[in-house]
Short mmCIF file of C-alpha atoms in Angstrom, two decimals:
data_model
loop_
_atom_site.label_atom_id
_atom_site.label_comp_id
_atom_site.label_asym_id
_atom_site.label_seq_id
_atom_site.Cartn_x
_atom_site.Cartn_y
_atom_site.Cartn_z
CA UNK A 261 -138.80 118.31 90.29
CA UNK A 262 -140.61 115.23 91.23
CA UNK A 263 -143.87 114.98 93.33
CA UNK A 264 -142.43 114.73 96.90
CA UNK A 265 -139.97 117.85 96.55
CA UNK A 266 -143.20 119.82 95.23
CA UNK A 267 -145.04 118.31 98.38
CA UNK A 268 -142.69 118.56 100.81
CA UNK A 269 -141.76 122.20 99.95
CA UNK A 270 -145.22 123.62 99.79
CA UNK A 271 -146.25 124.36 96.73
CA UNK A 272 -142.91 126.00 96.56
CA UNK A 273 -143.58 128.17 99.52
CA UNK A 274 -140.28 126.54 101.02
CA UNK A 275 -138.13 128.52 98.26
CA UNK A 276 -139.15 131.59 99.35
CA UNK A 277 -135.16 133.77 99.79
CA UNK A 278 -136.34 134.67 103.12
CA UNK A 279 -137.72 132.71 106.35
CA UNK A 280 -139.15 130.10 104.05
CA UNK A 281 -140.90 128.36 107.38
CA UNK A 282 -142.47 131.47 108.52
CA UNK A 283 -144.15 130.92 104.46
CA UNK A 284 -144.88 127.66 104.95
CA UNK A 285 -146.51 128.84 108.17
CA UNK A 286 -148.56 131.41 106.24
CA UNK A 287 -149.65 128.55 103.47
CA UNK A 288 -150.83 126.67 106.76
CA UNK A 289 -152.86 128.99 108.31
CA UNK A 290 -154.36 130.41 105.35
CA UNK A 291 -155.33 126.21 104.26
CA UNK A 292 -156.62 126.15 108.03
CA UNK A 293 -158.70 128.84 108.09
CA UNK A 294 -160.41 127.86 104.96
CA UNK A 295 -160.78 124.41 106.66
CA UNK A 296 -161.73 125.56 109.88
CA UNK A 297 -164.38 127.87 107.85
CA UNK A 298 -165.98 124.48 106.31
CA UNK A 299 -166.11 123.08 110.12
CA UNK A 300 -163.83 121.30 112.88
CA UNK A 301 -164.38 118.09 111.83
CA UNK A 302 -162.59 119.17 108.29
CA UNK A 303 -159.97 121.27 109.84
CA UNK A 304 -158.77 117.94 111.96
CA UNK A 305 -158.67 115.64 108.96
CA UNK A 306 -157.05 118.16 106.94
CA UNK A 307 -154.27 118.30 109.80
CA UNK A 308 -154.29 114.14 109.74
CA UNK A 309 -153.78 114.39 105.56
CA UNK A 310 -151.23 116.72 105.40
CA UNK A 311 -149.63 114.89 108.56
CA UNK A 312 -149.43 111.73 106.64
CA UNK A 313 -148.75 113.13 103.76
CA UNK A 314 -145.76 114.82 104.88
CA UNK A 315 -144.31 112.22 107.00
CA UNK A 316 -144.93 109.73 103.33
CA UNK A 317 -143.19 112.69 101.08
CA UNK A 318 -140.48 113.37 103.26
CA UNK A 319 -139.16 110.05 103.86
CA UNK A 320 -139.18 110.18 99.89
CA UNK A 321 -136.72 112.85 99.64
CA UNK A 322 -133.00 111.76 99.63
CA UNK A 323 -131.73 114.63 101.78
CA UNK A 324 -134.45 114.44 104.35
CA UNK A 325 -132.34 113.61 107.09
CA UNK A 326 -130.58 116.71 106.85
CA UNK A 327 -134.31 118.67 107.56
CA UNK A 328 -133.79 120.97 104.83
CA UNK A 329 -135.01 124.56 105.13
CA UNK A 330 -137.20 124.60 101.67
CA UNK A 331 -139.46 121.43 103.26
CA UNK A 332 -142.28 123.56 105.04
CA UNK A 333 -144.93 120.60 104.57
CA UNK A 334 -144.27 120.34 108.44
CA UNK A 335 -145.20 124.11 108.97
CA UNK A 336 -148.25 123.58 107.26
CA UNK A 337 -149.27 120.80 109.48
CA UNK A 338 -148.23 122.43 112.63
CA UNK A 339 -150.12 125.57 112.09
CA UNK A 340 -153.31 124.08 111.36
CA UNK A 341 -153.38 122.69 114.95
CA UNK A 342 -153.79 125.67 117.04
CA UNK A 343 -157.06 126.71 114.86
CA UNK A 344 -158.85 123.87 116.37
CA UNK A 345 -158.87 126.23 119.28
CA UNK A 346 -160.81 128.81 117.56
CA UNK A 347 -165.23 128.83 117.22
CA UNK A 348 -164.93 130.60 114.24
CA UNK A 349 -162.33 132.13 111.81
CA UNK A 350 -161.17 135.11 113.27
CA UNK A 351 -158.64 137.81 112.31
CA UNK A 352 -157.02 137.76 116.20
CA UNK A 353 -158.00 134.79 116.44
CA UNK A 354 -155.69 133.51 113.63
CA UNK A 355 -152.64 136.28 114.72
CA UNK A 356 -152.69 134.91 117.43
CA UNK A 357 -152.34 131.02 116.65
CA UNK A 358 -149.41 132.05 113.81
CA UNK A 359 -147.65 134.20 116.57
CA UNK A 360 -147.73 130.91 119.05
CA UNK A 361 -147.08 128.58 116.74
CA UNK A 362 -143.89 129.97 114.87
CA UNK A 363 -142.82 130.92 118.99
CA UNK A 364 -142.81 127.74 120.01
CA UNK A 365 -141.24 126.30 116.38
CA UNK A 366 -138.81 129.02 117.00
CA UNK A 367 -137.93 128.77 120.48
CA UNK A 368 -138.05 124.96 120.19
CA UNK A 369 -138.36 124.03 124.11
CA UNK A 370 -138.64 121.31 125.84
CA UNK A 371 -140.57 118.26 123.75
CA UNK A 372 -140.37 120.15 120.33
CA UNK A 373 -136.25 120.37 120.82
CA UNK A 374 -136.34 116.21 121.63
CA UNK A 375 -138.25 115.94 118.51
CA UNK A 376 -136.15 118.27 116.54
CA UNK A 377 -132.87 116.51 116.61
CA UNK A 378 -134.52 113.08 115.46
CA UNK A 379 -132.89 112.72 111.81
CA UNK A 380 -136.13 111.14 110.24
CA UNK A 381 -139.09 112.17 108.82
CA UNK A 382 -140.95 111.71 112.52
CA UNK A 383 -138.74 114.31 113.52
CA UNK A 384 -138.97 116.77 110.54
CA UNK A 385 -142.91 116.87 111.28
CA UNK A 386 -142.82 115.72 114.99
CA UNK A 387 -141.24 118.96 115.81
CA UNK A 388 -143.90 121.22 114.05
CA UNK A 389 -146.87 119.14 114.99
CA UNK A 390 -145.54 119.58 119.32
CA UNK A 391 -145.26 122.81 118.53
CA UNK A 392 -148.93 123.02 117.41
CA UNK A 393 -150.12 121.00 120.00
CA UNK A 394 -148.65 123.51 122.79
CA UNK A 395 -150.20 126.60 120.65
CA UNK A 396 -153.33 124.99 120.95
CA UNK A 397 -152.56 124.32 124.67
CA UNK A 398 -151.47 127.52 125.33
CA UNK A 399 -155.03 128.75 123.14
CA UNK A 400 -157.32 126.72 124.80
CA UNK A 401 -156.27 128.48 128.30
CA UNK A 402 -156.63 131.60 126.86
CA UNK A 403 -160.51 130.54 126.36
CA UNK A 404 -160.65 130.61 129.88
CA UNK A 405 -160.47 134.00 130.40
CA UNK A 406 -161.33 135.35 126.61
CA UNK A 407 -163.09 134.03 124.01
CA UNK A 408 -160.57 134.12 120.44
#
């Protein structure tokens, strides 16, 4: 197995027999949380490393245009995002990003669909990082009328 597949799969959370993105979802959240722990400023370039990183090992792998369902490197990106949203680790808190996160990568509307059928690495993580972005959207809002 070379580097990217290792990469690009998550460890090896991506060859999990069951919903291997809702694993590579977990792997995410529990690396965010640790990051977010440490600070913001270290959650955010985590996201940015494993962002490149991803987009760099993916484009390495020679069936990556067919977005297969053992790469999870774009989970773990995408459910970073919606921690930035939190103050502090939080058990609700982080519930509650997974459960938005993996609803809108699930659900795939509107700008995480257009991303989602682009046959390149930009769309294998483009996908997972909109779908972050609205989860922290959707969290941010939710500040206004509770604290996470």
């Amino acid at each position: 197995m070379n580097p990217w597949t290792i990469l690009s799969s998550g460890l090896g959370a991506g060859y999990a027999p069951k919903a291997p993105g809702t694993f590579g979802s977990l792997v995410g959240l529990a690396l965010g949380c640790l990051l977010l722990h440490l600070g913001h400023l270290p959650l955010l370039f985590g996201i940015v490393a494993v962002t490149a990183l991803g987009i760099y090992a993916v484009g390495r792998l020679p069936d990556a245009n067919a977005d297969p369902k053992w790469v999870v490197i774009d989970e773990i990106a995408g459910q970073m995002i919606p921690l930035l949203a939190l103050y502090d680790v939080s058990v609700w808190g982080a519930l509650l990003s997974f459960a938005l996160f993996r609803l809108f990568d699930i659900w795939k509307i509107g700008p995480v669909g257009w991303a989602d059928k682009r046959a390149d690495e930009y769309g294998i993580m483009g996908d997972d990082i909109i779908a972050g972005l609205m989860a922290w959207l959707v969290m941010l809002a939710l500040h206004l009328v509770s604290p996470l």
